[in-house]
Short mmCIF file of C-alpha atoms in Angstrom, two decimals:
data_model
loop_
_atom_site.label_atom_id
_atom_site.label_comp_id
_atom_site.label_asym_id
_atom_site.label_seq_id
_atom_site.Cartn_x
_atom_site.Cartn_y
_atom_site.Cartn_z
CA UNK A 831 18.18 -25.58 -0.53
CA UNK A 832 16.71 -26.60 -3.88
CA UNK A 833 12.92 -26.58 -4.00
CA UNK A 834 10.47 -27.57 -6.69
CA UNK A 835 7.78 -25.02 -7.48
CA UNK A 836 4.39 -26.02 -8.83
CA UNK A 837 1.99 -23.24 -9.75
CA UNK A 838 -0.57 -25.31 -11.61
CA UNK A 839 -0.88 -29.09 -11.28
CA UNK A 840 -0.53 -29.95 -7.59
CA UNK A 841 -2.83 -29.05 -4.75
CA UNK A 842 -0.65 -28.40 -1.71
CA UNK A 843 -2.34 -28.07 1.66
CA UNK A 844 0.88 -27.85 3.65
CA UNK A 845 0.82 -31.46 4.83
CA UNK A 846 2.97 -33.78 2.65
CA UNK A 847 0.26 -36.44 2.97
CA UNK A 848 -2.24 -34.18 1.17
CA UNK A 849 -0.39 -33.65 -2.12
CA UNK A 850 -2.87 -34.39 -4.90
CA UNK A 851 -0.91 -34.93 -8.09
CA UNK A 852 -2.66 -34.27 -11.37
CA UNK A 853 -5.28 -31.83 -10.08
CA UNK A 854 -5.30 -28.06 -10.50
CA UNK A 855 -5.02 -25.92 -7.43
CA UNK A 856 -6.62 -22.48 -7.09
CA UNK A 857 -4.64 -19.32 -7.67
CA UNK A 858 -4.53 -18.55 -3.92
CA UNK A 859 -2.72 -21.84 -3.23
CA UNK A 860 -0.39 -21.25 -6.19
CA UNK A 861 0.54 -17.86 -4.75
CA UNK A 862 1.22 -19.42 -1.35
CA UNK A 863 3.47 -22.04 -2.95
CA UNK A 864 5.33 -19.32 -4.86
CA UNK A 865 5.90 -17.41 -1.63
CA UNK A 866 7.17 -20.52 0.22
CA UNK A 867 9.84 -21.02 -2.46
CA UNK A 868 10.79 -17.43 -3.32
CA UNK A 869 10.61 -15.50 -0.06
CA UNK A 870 13.42 -17.39 1.74
CA UNK A 871 15.66 -17.19 -1.34
CA UNK A 872 15.51 -20.88 -2.23
CA UNK A 873 17.02 -22.14 -5.46
CA UNK A 874 14.18 -23.63 -7.46
CA UNK A 875 13.18 -25.59 -10.49
CA UNK A 876 9.72 -25.47 -12.05
CA UNK A 877 7.73 -28.70 -11.77
CA UNK A 878 5.01 -27.73 -14.25
CA UNK A 879 4.85 -28.22 -18.01
CA UNK A 880 5.71 -24.62 -18.84
CA UNK A 881 4.16 -24.72 -22.30
CA UNK A 882 0.77 -25.51 -20.75
CA UNK A 883 0.75 -22.69 -18.20
CA UNK A 884 -1.68 -19.81 -18.51
CA UNK A 885 -0.22 -16.28 -18.47
CA UNK A 886 -1.49 -15.89 -14.89
CA UNK A 887 0.47 -18.95 -13.69
CA UNK A 888 3.58 -18.14 -15.74
CA UNK A 889 3.58 -14.72 -14.10
CA UNK A 890 4.00 -16.39 -10.70
CA UNK A 891 7.19 -18.11 -11.84
CA UNK A 892 8.47 -14.81 -13.21
CA UNK A 893 7.77 -13.14 -9.86
CA UNK A 894 9.89 -15.78 -8.11
CA UNK A 895 12.97 -15.00 -10.24
CA UNK A 896 15.73 -14.05 -9.90
CA UNK A 897 16.49 -15.72 -6.58
CA UNK A 898 16.86 -13.06 -3.90
CA UNK A 899 20.12 -13.02 -1.94
CA UNK A 900 18.67 -13.98 1.44
CA UNK A 901 20.56 -14.87 4.62
CA UNK A 902 18.12 -16.63 7.00
CA UNK A 903 18.22 -15.53 10.62
CA UNK A 904 16.01 -18.31 11.98
CA UNK A 905 15.90 -21.75 10.40
CA UNK A 906 13.05 -24.13 11.11
CA UNK A 907 11.65 -27.33 9.53
CA UNK A 908 9.28 -26.20 6.79
CA UNK A 909 6.78 -28.94 7.64
CA UNK A 910 6.13 -27.21 10.97
CA UNK A 911 4.37 -24.61 8.79
CA UNK A 912 4.98 -21.42 10.72
CA UNK A 913 2.13 -18.99 9.91
CA UNK A 914 4.14 -15.74 9.87
CA UNK A 915 7.32 -15.28 7.80
CA UNK A 916 9.30 -12.03 7.84
CA UNK A 917 12.00 -11.14 5.30
CA UNK A 918 13.97 -8.02 6.17
CA UNK A 919 15.24 -6.12 3.13
CA UNK A 920 18.21 -3.90 3.90
CA UNK A 921 19.77 -1.76 1.20
CA UNK A 922 22.10 1.26 1.45
CA UNK A 923 19.26 3.49 0.23
CA UNK A 924 16.19 1.93 1.93
CA UNK A 925 14.90 -0.82 4.19
CA UNK A 926 11.55 -2.54 4.57
CA UNK A 927 10.02 -5.86 5.63
CA UNK A 928 8.17 -8.39 3.48
CA UNK A 929 5.75 -10.31 5.69
CA UNK A 930 3.70 -13.34 4.67
CA UNK A 931 0.68 -14.55 6.66
CA UNK A 932 0.07 -18.20 5.70
CA UNK A 933 -3.28 -19.80 6.40
CA UNK A 934 -2.67 -23.56 6.19
CA UNK A 935 -6.17 -24.40 7.45
CA UNK A 936 -9.26 -25.59 5.59
CA UNK A 937 -11.23 -22.45 6.49
CA UNK A 938 -10.53 -18.74 6.49
CA UNK A 939 -9.07 -17.28 9.64
CA UNK A 940 -8.14 -13.95 11.16
CA UNK A 941 -4.39 -13.55 11.41
CA UNK A 942 -1.90 -10.83 12.22
CA UNK A 943 1.23 -9.69 13.98
CA UNK A 944 2.54 -6.99 16.26
CA UNK A 945 5.19 -4.74 14.80
CA UNK A 946 7.35 -5.15 17.90
CA UNK A 947 7.35 -8.92 17.32
CA UNK A 948 9.00 -8.23 13.96
CA UNK A 949 11.73 -6.27 15.73
CA UNK A 950 10.38 -2.98 14.39
CA UNK A 951 10.52 0.19 16.52
CA UNK A 952 7.39 1.89 17.76
CA UNK A 953 5.70 4.08 15.18
CA UNK A 954 3.37 4.08 12.17
CA UNK A 955 3.80 1.72 9.23
CA UNK A 956 2.44 1.61 5.69
CA UNK A 957 1.30 -1.78 4.40
CA UNK A 958 0.88 -2.89 0.79
CA UNK A 959 -0.83 -6.15 -0.30
CA UNK A 960 1.27 -7.67 -3.13
CA UNK A 961 -1.16 -10.31 -4.41
CA UNK A 962 -4.16 -8.01 -4.08
CA UNK A 963 -2.35 -5.01 -5.56
CA UNK A 964 -3.79 -2.68 -2.92
CA UNK A 965 -2.64 -0.23 -0.30
CA UNK A 966 -3.81 -1.25 3.20
CA UNK A 967 -3.16 2.11 4.84
CA UNK A 968 -1.22 3.21 7.90
CA UNK A 969 -1.09 1.05 11.02
CA UNK A 970 0.40 1.30 14.50
CA UNK A 971 0.92 -1.39 17.11
CA UNK A 972 -0.39 -4.37 15.17
CA UNK A 973 -2.04 -5.52 11.97
CA UNK A 974 -4.78 -8.10 11.55
CA UNK A 975 -6.67 -9.39 8.50
CA UNK A 976 -8.80 -12.32 7.35
CA UNK A 977 -6.86 -14.75 5.14
CA UNK A 978 -8.74 -17.31 2.97
CA UNK A 979 -8.13 -21.04 3.39
CA UNK A 980 -4.88 -22.39 1.85
CA UNK A 981 -3.79 -18.88 0.92
CA UNK A 982 -1.39 -16.20 2.08
CA UNK A 983 -1.32 -12.44 2.47
CA UNK A 984 2.00 -11.02 1.22
CA UNK A 985 2.76 -7.58 2.64
CA UNK A 986 5.38 -4.90 2.16
CA UNK A 987 5.85 -3.08 5.48
CA UNK A 988 7.42 0.40 5.37
CA UNK A 989 8.01 2.86 8.20
CA UNK A 990 5.77 5.87 7.52
CA UNK A 991 7.92 8.93 6.80
CA UNK A 992 5.26 11.60 6.28
CA UNK A 993 6.53 12.36 2.78
CA UNK A 994 6.29 10.63 -0.64
CA UNK A 995 7.82 7.17 -0.48
CA UNK A 996 8.23 3.91 -2.37
CA UNK A 997 5.83 1.08 -1.45
CA UNK A 998 6.15 -1.85 -3.84
CA UNK A 999 6.80 -3.22 -7.30
CA UNK A 1000 5.09 -6.17 -8.98
CA UNK A 1001 8.37 -7.40 -10.49
CA UNK A 1002 9.19 -9.84 -7.65
CA UNK A 1003 7.65 -11.19 -4.43
CA UNK A 1004 10.28 -9.28 -2.41
CA UNK A 1005 8.65 -6.09 -3.76
CA UNK A 1006 11.89 -4.41 -4.77
CA UNK A 1007 14.43 -6.66 -3.07
CA UNK A 1008 15.89 -7.90 -6.37
CA UNK A 1009 15.23 -5.03 -8.77
CA UNK A 1010 15.32 -1.71 -6.91
CA UNK A 1011 18.88 -0.41 -7.31
CA UNK A 1012 18.65 3.15 -6.01
CA UNK A 1013 16.21 5.40 -4.17
CA UNK A 1014 16.57 9.00 -3.00
CA UNK A 1015 14.34 11.82 -1.74
CA UNK A 1016 15.14 15.46 -2.48
CA UNK A 1017 13.05 17.41 0.03
CA UNK A 1018 13.88 20.83 -1.43
CA UNK A 1019 12.88 19.87 -4.98
CA UNK A 1020 10.08 17.50 -3.92
CA UNK A 1021 11.53 14.75 -6.10
CA UNK A 1022 11.67 11.02 -5.39
CA UNK A 1023 14.13 9.33 -7.77
CA UNK A 1024 15.52 5.87 -8.27
CA UNK A 1025 16.70 3.10 -10.55
CA UNK A 1026 14.95 -0.20 -11.29
CA UNK A 1027 16.08 -3.30 -13.17
CA UNK A 1028 13.77 -4.07 -16.10
CA UNK A 1029 13.32 -7.09 -18.36
CA UNK A 1030 13.17 -6.20 -22.04
CA UNK A 1031 9.61 -5.90 -23.31
CA UNK A 1032 7.97 -6.53 -19.95
CA UNK A 1033 6.10 -3.84 -18.03
CA UNK A 1034 6.98 -3.21 -14.40
CA UNK A 1035 4.68 -1.28 -12.08
CA UNK A 1036 6.09 0.77 -9.21
CA UNK A 1037 3.79 1.88 -6.39
CA UNK A 1038 4.31 4.96 -4.22
CA UNK A 1039 2.42 6.72 -1.46
CA UNK A 1040 1.80 10.47 -1.44
CA UNK A 1041 0.51 11.53 2.00
CA UNK A 1042 -1.68 14.53 2.68
CA UNK A 1043 0.13 17.76 1.87
CA UNK A 1044 1.67 16.47 -1.37
CA UNK A 1045 0.32 16.27 -4.90
CA UNK A 1046 1.65 14.43 -7.93
CA UNK A 1047 3.19 16.56 -10.70
CA UNK A 1048 4.91 14.19 -13.13
CA UNK A 1049 6.80 10.93 -13.58
CA UNK A 1050 9.90 11.24 -15.74
CA UNK A 1051 12.36 8.84 -17.36
CA UNK A 1052 12.95 7.17 -20.70
CA UNK A 1053 11.19 3.99 -19.57
CA UNK A 1054 8.13 5.71 -18.06
CA UNK A 1055 5.01 4.75 -20.00
CA UNK A 1056 2.19 5.85 -17.72
CA UNK A 1057 1.43 7.22 -14.27
CA UNK A 1058 -1.79 7.56 -12.27
CA UNK A 1059 -2.69 8.50 -8.72
CA UNK A 1060 -5.88 7.59 -6.85
CA UNK A 1061 -7.88 9.40 -4.19
CA UNK A 1062 -5.95 7.67 -1.40
CA UNK A 1063 -2.65 9.10 -2.64
CA UNK A 1064 -1.40 5.84 -4.16
CA UNK A 1065 0.67 6.50 -7.27
CA UNK A 1066 1.35 3.78 -9.85
CA UNK A 1067 4.10 4.29 -12.42
CA UNK A 1068 4.46 1.89 -15.36
CA UNK A 1069 7.94 1.29 -16.75
CA UNK A 1070 8.83 -0.58 -19.94
CA UNK A 1071 11.99 -0.76 -21.99
CA UNK A 1072 13.13 -2.51 -25.16
CA UNK A 1073 16.35 -3.49 -23.41
CA UNK A 1074 17.05 -5.29 -20.17
CA UNK A 1075 18.91 -3.33 -17.52
CA UNK A 1076 18.57 -0.53 -15.03
CA UNK A 1077 16.15 2.30 -15.82
CA UNK A 1078 16.25 5.61 -13.99
CA UNK A 1079 13.04 7.44 -13.05
CA UNK A 1080 11.90 10.55 -11.19
CA UNK A 1081 8.60 11.34 -9.45
CA UNK A 1082 8.05 15.08 -9.07
CA UNK A 1083 5.68 16.32 -6.39
CA UNK A 1084 4.57 19.68 -5.01
CA UNK A 1085 2.82 20.99 -1.91
CA UNK A 1086 -0.92 20.37 -2.05
#
């Protein structure tokens, strides 16, 4: 399916009769439109005048590329506007879900899902808000949140392991689905290592979670520019390289 993506000059309220050409739509609606196109792996072309886009809007197009290799399990007419979309990322080294809660209404609403409805086994899950750039903590059973009108909440959902683990990257809406190439945990050394595809000259931020009992020691790798950890145990590592390609990194931890 080929879809046109507008991130600037069309207000889209979900109903084809409410397309307002020539107006600017808010960033929340632009993010929702980006998710509609990129999350199901649609081929796309940009409908905006790219030279007139602000850096914030151009970033949305960048986060929709490259197209993720997605094989839909359930197909449905997009104009039915299902409120919950779930993309299951499965790699030899890791697996996680990317869940979008779409609020197509004219007012904010409380939305959510049960983990069992996503086909996930019973247990605790870590959630990360992609658009908000924030860790939402550990949840069991279900998750609920208030989503603004004409907006979406885009979540990475990881099974909680009780040890340091990868949460997200701001490179793409799949939060690692297109750029994370390797991931491994060495329990004896306390090292989480991996490989990430980078675009020359562009920073990429990786997010990790360090649960109680672990403390951050160092982030290592030729492309590592900075690393910081907050009081909640959320570690952010900034990668940048002068060349495009895979960059290897290591996060060293120790017992707290």
